[in-house]
Coordinates of C-alpha atoms and ligand atoms in Angstrom, one line a residue:
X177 CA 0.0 0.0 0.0
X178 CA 1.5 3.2 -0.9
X179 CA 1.5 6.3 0.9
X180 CA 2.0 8.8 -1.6
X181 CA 2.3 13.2 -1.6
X182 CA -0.7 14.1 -4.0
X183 CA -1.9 17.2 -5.3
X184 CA -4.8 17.9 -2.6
X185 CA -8.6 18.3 -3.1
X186 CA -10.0 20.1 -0.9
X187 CA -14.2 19.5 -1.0
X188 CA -16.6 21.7 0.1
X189 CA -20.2 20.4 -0.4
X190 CA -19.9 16.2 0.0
X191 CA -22.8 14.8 -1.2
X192 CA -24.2 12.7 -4.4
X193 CA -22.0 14.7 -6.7
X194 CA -19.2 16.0 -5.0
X195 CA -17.8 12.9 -2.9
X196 CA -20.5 9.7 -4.8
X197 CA -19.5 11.1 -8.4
X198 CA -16.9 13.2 -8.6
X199 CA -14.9 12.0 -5.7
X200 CA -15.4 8.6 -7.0
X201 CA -13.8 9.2 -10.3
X202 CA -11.0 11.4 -8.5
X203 CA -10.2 8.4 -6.6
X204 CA -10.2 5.9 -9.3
X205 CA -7.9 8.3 -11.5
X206 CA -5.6 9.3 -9.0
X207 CA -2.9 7.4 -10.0
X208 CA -2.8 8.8 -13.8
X209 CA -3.4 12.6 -12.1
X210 CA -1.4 12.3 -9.0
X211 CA -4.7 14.2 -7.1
X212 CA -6.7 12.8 -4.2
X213 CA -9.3 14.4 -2.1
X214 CA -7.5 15.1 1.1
X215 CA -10.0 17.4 2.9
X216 CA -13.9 17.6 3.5
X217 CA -16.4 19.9 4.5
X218 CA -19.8 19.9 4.6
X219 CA -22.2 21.9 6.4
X220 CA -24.0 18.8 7.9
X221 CA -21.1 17.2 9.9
X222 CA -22.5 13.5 9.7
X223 CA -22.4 13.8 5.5
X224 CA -18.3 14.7 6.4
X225 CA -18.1 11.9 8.0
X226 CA -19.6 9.9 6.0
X227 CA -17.7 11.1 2.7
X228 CA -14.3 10.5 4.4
X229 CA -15.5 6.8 5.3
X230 CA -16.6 6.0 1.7
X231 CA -13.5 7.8 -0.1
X232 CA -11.1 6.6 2.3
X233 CA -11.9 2.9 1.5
X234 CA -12.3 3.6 -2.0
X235 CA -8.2 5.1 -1.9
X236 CA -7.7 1.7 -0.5
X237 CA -9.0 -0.7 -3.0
X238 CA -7.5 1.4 -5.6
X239 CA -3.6 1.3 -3.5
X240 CA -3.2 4.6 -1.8
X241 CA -3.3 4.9 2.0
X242 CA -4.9 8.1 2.3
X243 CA -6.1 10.2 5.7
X244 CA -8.9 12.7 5.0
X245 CA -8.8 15.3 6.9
X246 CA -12.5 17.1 8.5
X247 CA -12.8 20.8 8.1
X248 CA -14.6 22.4 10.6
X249 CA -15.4 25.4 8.2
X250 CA -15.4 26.4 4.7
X251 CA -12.6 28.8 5.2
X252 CA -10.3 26.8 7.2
X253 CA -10.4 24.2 4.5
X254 CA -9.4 27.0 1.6
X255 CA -6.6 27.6 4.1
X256 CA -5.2 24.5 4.5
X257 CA -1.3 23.8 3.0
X258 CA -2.9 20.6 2.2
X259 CA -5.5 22.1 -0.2
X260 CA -4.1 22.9 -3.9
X261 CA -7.7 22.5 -5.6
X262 CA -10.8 23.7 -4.0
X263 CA -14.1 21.7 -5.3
X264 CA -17.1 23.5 -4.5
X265 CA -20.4 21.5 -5.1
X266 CA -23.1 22.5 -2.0
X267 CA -26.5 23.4 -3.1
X268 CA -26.5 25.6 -5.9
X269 CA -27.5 28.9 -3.5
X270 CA -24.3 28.0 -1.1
X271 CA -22.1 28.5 -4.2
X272 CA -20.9 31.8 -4.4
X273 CA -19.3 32.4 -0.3
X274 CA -16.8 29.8 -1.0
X275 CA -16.4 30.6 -4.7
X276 CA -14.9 33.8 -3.5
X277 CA -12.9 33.0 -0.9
X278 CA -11.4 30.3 -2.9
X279 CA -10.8 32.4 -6.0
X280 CA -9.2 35.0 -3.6
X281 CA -7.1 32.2 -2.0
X282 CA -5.2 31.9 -5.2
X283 CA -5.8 28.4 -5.4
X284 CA -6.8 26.7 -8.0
X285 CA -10.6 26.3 -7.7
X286 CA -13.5 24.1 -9.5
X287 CA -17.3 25.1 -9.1
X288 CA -19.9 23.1 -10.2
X289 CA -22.7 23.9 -12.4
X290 CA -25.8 25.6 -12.3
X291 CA -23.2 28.7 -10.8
X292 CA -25.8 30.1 -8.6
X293 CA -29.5 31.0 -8.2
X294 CA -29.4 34.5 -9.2
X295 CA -27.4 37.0 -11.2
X296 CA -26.4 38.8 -8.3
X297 CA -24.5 36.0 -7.1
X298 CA -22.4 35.0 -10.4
X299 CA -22.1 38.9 -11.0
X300 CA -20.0 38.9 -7.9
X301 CA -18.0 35.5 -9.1
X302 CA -17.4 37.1 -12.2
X303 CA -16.6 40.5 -10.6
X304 CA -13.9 38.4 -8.3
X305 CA -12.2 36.8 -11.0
X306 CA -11.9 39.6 -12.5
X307 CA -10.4 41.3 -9.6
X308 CA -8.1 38.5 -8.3
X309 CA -7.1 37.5 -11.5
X310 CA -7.7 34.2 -10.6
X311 CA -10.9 31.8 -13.2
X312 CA -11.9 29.0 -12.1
X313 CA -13.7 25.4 -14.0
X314 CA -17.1 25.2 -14.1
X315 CA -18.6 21.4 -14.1
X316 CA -21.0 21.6 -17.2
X317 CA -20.7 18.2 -18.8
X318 CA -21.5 18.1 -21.8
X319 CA -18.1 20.0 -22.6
X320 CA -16.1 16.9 -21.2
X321 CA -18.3 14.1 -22.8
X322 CA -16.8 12.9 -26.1
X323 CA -20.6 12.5 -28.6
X324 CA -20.8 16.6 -27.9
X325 CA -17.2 16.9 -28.2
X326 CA -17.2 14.9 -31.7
X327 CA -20.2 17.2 -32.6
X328 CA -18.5 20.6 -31.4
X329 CA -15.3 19.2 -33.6
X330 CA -17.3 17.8 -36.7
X331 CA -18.7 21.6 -36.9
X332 CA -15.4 23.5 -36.5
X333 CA -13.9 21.5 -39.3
X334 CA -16.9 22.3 -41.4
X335 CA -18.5 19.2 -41.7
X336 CA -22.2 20.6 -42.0
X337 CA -21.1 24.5 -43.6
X338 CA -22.1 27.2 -41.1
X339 CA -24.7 26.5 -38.1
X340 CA -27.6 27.8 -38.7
X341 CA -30.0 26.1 -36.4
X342 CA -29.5 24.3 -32.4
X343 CA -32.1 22.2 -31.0
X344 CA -31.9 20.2 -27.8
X345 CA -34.9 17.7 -26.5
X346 CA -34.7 16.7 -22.9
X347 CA -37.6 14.7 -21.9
X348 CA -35.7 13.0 -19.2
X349 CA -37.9 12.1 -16.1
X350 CA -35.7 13.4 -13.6
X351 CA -38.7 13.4 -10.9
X352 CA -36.1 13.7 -8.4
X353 CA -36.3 17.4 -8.5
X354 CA -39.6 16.9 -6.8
X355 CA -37.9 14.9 -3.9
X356 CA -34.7 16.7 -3.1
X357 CA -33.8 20.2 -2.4
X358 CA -33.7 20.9 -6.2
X359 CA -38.0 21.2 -5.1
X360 CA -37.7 25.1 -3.8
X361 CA -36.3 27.7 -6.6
X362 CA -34.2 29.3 -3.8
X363 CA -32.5 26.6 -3.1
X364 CA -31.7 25.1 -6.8
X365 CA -32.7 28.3 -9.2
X366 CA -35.8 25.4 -10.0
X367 CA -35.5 21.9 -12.4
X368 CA -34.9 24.8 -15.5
X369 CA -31.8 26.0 -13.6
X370 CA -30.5 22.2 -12.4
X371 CA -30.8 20.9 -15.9
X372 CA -31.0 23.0 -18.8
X373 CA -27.8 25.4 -16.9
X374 CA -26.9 22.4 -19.6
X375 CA -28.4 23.1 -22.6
X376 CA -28.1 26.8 -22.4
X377 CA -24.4 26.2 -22.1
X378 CA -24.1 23.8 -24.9
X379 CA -26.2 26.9 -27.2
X380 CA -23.9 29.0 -26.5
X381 CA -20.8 27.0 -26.8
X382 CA -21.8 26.1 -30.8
X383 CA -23.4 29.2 -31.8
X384 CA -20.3 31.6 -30.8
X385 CA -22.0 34.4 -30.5
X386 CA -24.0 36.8 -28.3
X387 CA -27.7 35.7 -27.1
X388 CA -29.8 38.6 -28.8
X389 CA -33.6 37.3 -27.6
X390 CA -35.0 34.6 -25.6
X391 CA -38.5 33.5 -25.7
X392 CA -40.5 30.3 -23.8
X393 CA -43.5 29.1 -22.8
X394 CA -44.0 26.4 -19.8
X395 CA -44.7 26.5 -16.1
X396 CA -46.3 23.2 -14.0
X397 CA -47.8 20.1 -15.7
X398 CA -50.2 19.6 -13.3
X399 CA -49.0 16.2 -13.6
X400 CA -47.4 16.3 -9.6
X401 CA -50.7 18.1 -8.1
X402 CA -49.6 19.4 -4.7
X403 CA -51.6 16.7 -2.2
X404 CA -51.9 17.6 1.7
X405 CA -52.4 13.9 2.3
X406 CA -49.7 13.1 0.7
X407 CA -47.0 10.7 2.9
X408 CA -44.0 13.0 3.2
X409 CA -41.7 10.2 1.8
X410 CA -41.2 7.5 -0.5
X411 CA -40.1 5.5 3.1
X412 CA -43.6 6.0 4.8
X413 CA -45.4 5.0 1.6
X414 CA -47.6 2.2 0.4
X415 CA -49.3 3.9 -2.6
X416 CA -48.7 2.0 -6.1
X417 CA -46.1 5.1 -7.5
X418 CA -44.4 5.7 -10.4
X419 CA -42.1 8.0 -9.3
X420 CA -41.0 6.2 -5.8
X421 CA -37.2 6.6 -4.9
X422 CA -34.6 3.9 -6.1
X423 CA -36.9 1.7 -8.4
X424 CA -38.1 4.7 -10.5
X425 CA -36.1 4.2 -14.0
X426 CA -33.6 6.7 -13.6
X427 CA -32.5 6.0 -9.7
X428 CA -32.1 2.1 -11.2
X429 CA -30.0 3.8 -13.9
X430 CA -27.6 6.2 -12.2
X431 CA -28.1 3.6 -9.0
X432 CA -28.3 6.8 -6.8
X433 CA -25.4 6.0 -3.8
X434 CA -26.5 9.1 -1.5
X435 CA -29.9 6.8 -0.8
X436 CA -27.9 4.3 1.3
X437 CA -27.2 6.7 3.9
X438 CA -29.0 8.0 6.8
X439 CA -28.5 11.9 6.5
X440 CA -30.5 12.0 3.6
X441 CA -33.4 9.1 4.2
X442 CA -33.6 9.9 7.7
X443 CA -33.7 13.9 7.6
X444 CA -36.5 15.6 8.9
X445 CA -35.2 18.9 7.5
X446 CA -36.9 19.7 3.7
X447 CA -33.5 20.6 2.1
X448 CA -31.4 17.5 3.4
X449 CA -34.3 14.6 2.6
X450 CA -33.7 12.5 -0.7
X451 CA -37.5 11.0 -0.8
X452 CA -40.0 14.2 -0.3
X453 CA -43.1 12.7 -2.0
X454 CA -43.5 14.3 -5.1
X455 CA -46.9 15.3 -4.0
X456 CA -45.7 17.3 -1.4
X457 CA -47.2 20.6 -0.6
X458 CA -44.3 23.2 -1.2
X459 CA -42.1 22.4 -4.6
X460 CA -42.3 25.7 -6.4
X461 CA -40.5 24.9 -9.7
X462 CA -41.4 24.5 -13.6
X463 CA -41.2 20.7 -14.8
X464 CA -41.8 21.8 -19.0
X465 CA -40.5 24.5 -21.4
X466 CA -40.6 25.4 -24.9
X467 CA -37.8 27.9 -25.5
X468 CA -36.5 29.6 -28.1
X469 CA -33.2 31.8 -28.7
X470 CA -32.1 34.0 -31.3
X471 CA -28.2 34.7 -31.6
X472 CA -26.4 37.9 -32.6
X473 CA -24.5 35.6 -36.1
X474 CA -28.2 34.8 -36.7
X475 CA -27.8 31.4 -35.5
X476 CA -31.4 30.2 -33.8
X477 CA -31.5 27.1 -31.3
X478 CA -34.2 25.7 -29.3
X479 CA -34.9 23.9 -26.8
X480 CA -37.8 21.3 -25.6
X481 CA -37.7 20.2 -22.0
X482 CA -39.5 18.4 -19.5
X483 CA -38.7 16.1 -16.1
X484 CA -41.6 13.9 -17.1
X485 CA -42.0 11.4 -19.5
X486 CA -40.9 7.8 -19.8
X487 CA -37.5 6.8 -19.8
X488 CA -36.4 6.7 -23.4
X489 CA -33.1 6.0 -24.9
X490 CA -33.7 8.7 -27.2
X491 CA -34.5 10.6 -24.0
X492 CA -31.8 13.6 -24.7
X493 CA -30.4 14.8 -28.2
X494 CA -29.1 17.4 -29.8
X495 CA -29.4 18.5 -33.7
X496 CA -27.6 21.0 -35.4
X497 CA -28.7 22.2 -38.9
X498 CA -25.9 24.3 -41.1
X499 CA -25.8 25.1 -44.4
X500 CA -24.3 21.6 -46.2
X501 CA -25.7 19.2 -43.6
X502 CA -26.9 17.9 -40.2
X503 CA -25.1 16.7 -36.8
X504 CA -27.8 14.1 -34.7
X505 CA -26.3 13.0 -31.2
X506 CA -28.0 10.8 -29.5
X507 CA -26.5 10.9 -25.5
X508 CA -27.5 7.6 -24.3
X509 CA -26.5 6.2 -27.2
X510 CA -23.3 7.7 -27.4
X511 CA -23.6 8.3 -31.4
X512 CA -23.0 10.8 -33.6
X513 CA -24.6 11.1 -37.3
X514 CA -23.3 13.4 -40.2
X515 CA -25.4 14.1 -42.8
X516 CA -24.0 15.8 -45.9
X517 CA -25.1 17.2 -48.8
X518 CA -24.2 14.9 -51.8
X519 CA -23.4 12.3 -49.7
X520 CA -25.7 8.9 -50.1
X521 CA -25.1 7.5 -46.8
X522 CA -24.6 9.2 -43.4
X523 CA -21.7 8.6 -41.5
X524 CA -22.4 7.0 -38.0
X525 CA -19.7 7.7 -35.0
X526 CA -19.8 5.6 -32.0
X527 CA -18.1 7.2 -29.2
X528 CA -19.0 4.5 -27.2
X529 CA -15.4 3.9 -25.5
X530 CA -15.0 2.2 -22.4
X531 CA -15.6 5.2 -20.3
X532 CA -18.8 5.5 -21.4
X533 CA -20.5 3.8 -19.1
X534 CA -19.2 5.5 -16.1
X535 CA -21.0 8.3 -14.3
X536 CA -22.2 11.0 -17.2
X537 CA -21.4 9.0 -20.6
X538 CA -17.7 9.2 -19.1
X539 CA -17.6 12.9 -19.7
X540 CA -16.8 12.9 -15.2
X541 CA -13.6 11.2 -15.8
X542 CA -12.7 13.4 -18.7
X543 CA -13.7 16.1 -16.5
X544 CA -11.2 15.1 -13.7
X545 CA -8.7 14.8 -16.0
X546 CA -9.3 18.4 -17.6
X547 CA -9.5 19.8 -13.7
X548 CA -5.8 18.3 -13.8
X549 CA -4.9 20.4 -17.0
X550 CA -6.5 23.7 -15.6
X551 CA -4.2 23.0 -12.4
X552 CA -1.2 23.1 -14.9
X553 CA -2.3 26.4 -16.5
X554 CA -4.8 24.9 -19.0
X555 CA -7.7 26.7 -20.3
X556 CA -10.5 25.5 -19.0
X557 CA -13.7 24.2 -21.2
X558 CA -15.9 26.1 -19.0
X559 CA -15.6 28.9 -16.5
X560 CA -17.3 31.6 -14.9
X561 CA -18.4 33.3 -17.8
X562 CA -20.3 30.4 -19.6
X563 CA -22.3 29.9 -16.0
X564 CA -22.8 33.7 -15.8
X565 CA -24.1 33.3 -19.5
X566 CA -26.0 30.3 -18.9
X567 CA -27.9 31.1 -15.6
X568 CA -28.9 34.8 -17.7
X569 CA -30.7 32.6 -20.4
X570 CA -32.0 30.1 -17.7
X571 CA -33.1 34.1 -15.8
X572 CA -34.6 35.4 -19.3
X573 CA -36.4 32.4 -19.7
X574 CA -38.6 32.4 -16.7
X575 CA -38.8 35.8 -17.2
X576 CA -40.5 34.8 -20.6
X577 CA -42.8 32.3 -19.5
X578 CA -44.2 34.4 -16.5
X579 CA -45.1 37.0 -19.0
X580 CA -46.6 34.6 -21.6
X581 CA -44.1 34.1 -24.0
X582 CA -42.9 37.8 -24.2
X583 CA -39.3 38.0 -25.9
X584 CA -36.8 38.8 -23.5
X585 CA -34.2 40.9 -24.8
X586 CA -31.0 39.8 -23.2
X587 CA -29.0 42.9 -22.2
X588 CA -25.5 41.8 -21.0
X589 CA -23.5 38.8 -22.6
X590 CA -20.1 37.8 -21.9
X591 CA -17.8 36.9 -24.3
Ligands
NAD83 N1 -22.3 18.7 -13.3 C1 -23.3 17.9 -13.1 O1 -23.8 17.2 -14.0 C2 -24.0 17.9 -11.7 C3 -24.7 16.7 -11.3 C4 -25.2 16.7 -10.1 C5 -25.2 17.8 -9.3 N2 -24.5 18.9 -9.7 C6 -24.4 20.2 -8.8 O2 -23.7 19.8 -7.7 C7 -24.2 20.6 -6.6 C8 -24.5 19.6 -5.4 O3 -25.6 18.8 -5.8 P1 -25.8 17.3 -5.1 O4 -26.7 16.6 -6.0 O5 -24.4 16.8 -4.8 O6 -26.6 17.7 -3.8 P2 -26.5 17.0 -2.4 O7 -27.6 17.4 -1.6 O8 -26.3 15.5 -2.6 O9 -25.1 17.5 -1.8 C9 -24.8 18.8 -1.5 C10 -24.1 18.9 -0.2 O10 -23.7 20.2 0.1 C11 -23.8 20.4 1.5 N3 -23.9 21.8 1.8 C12 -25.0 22.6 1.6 N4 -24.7 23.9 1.9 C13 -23.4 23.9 2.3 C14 -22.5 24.9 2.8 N5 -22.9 26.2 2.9 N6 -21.2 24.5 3.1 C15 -20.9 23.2 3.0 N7 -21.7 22.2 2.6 C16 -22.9 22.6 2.2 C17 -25.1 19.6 1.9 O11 -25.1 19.3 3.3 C18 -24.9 18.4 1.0 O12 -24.2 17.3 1.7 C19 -25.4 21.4 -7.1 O13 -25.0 22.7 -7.4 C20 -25.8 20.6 -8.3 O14 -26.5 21.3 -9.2 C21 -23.9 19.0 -10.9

């Protein structure tokens, strides 16, 4: 067993994504990028200890003999000479205290995506990079996944002529935003904010260009009618359900580890349970969208969304339409077709490597592996702009569909 000097992690927020995903893969790639995870903290002192147990043994099978150390605050942990990388991934509204300190640490720092719940928040992310000097990685996936990669690089070399149109379906059903904290807007920025942060983000990563004009319509289904009866979780619940925690379609798919433990089945507290009923009294977010978006480069892209809807294998694609042909991805699928003008037959690509059936269609373990490049001086794929970008259009959108599909003008744009 080796005992090994590693370029340190320091995680602030260690729950399903930051220590059952991302830790994870940071653990299993350690040896190719010489970093480990060797501090915690989390707000809810039981999920610390928890995180260090599980990575800890994790180091273990995979040959390193690792001591994690517990933080007893955010800021101590920035601190800490054993801290090179800071990896923020708390709730999406607990995203911007550390994001600052961090960036003003000078350390090296990763946030994950949706950047925050309002623009005042990534405003001041953006303002403190800007006056540090320091940028930071933002975790959108899609940019580390290798079908939207292939797509990105089958465009750039002109394999369809210039983009004119983007559209992205999502009818994943990700009820889970029902059961978790993603249920109140404050906490999450709402299902729109979790998940299409995504989409937006991939829009405006292929059209290159300014977002001129945003409009949407959407709101509640009515499918999840708010039901005082209700049981207030999945685990007090004998109703036949469709949508009940671990054997709904998607929980057997992503085989959701944070369910295992205590802190989240066991909380009484709203924000910390994993189980809500979806029925629950309280959830105050959107579950559909139509959107559409109009670019400066007169590129238009739109988007057609919902967290409802069976579990598909065509559940999330993305098309792109340019002058001499069309890009299809598939995501689940991992495929890429190219249709050209002239051309009998499409060409199909697989992308299907062995990673792809790791945590995000592999694009986690690319990420980790792109965190390890930004540490070296690196550009990153992402940063604080394309979150500050992405959360406006997720902002504008809303905006749209409470005013009944009114075009939003978008007034500021990074670039
Ligand atoms: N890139 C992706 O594809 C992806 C996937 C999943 C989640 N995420 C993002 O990761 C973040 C975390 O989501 P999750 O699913 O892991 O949620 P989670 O509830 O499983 O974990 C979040 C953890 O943060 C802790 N926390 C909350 N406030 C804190 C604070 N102020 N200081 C320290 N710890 C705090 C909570 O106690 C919890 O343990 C969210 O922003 C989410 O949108 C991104």
């Amino acid at each position: 067993m080796k005992k090994q000097e590693s370029i340190g992690i320091g995680l602030i927020g260690a729950g399903e994504r930051g220590c059952y995903i991302l830790g994870a893969r940071i653990a299993e790639l350690w040896k190719e990028t010489g970093m480990a995870i060797t501090g915690i903290y989390d707000i809810n002192p039981q999920r610390s200890r928890d995180a260090k147990v599980f990575l800890e043994n994790l180091y273990q099978k995979n040959g390193l003999d690792l001591t994690i150390q517990l933080f007893a605050s955010y800021s101590d942990l920035i601190a800490s000479g054993s801290v090179q990388i800071v990896m923020i991934t708390t709730h999406t509204d607990q995203h911007r205290i550390p994001a600052v300190t961090a960036l003003r640490s000078g350390k090296k720092v990763y946030l994950d995506k949706p950047i925050a719940v309002n623009l005042e928040d990534s405003a001041a992310i953006l303002a403190c990079e800007r006056e540090t000097g320091n940028s930071l990685i933002m975790g959108f996936t899609r940019r580390y996944e290798a079908a939207w990669r292939k797509s990105y690089a089958l465009l750039k070399e002109g394999a369809i002529g210039a983009l004119k149109m983007i559209q992205i379906r999502s009818i994943i059903p990700y009820t889970r935003y029902f059961q978790t904290w993603h249920r109140k807007s404050a906490w999450s920025g709402g299902a729109l904010n979790d998940k299409s942060s995504h989409h937006f983000d991939v829009f405006s990563w292929f059209a290159e260009s300014r977002c001129r004009s945003v409009s949407a319509a959407g709101g509640m289904s009515g499918i999840f009618p708010p039901d005082p009866q209700a049981p207030l979780r999945c685990s007090q619940c004998d109703r036949d359900c469709l949508y009940r925690r671990r054997l709904n379609p998607d929980d057997q798919q992503e085989g959701t580890q944070v369910l295992g433990y205590d802190s989240w089945i066991q909380a009484d507290d709203e924000r910390n349970r994993a189980d809500t009923c979806v029925y629950q009294p309280g959830a105050d977010i959107i579950d559909h969208a139509v959107c559409n978006l109009t670019f400066e480069n007169g590129v238009k892209a739109s988007l057609f969304w919902s967290i409802f809807g069976p579990h598909a294998a065509d559940q999330e694609t993305l098309e792109l339409v340019g002058t001499i042909g069309r890009i299809y991805l598939t995501r689940s699928e991992g495929t890429v077709r190219l249709i050209q003008w002239g051309k009998a037959e499409e060409t199909v690509f697989d992308l299907k490597g062995p990673e792809f059936f790791t945590s995000h269609y592999g694009a986690d373990l690319q990420l980790i592996r792109d965190i390890r490049a930004f540490y070296d001086g690196s550009i990153p794929a992402a940063g604080t702009k394309d979150g500050h970008n992405s959360l406006n259009l997720v902002v504008q959108t809303l905006n749209s569909i409470a005013s009944e599909g009114v075009p939003m003008h978008i007034q500021s744009w990074e670039m």
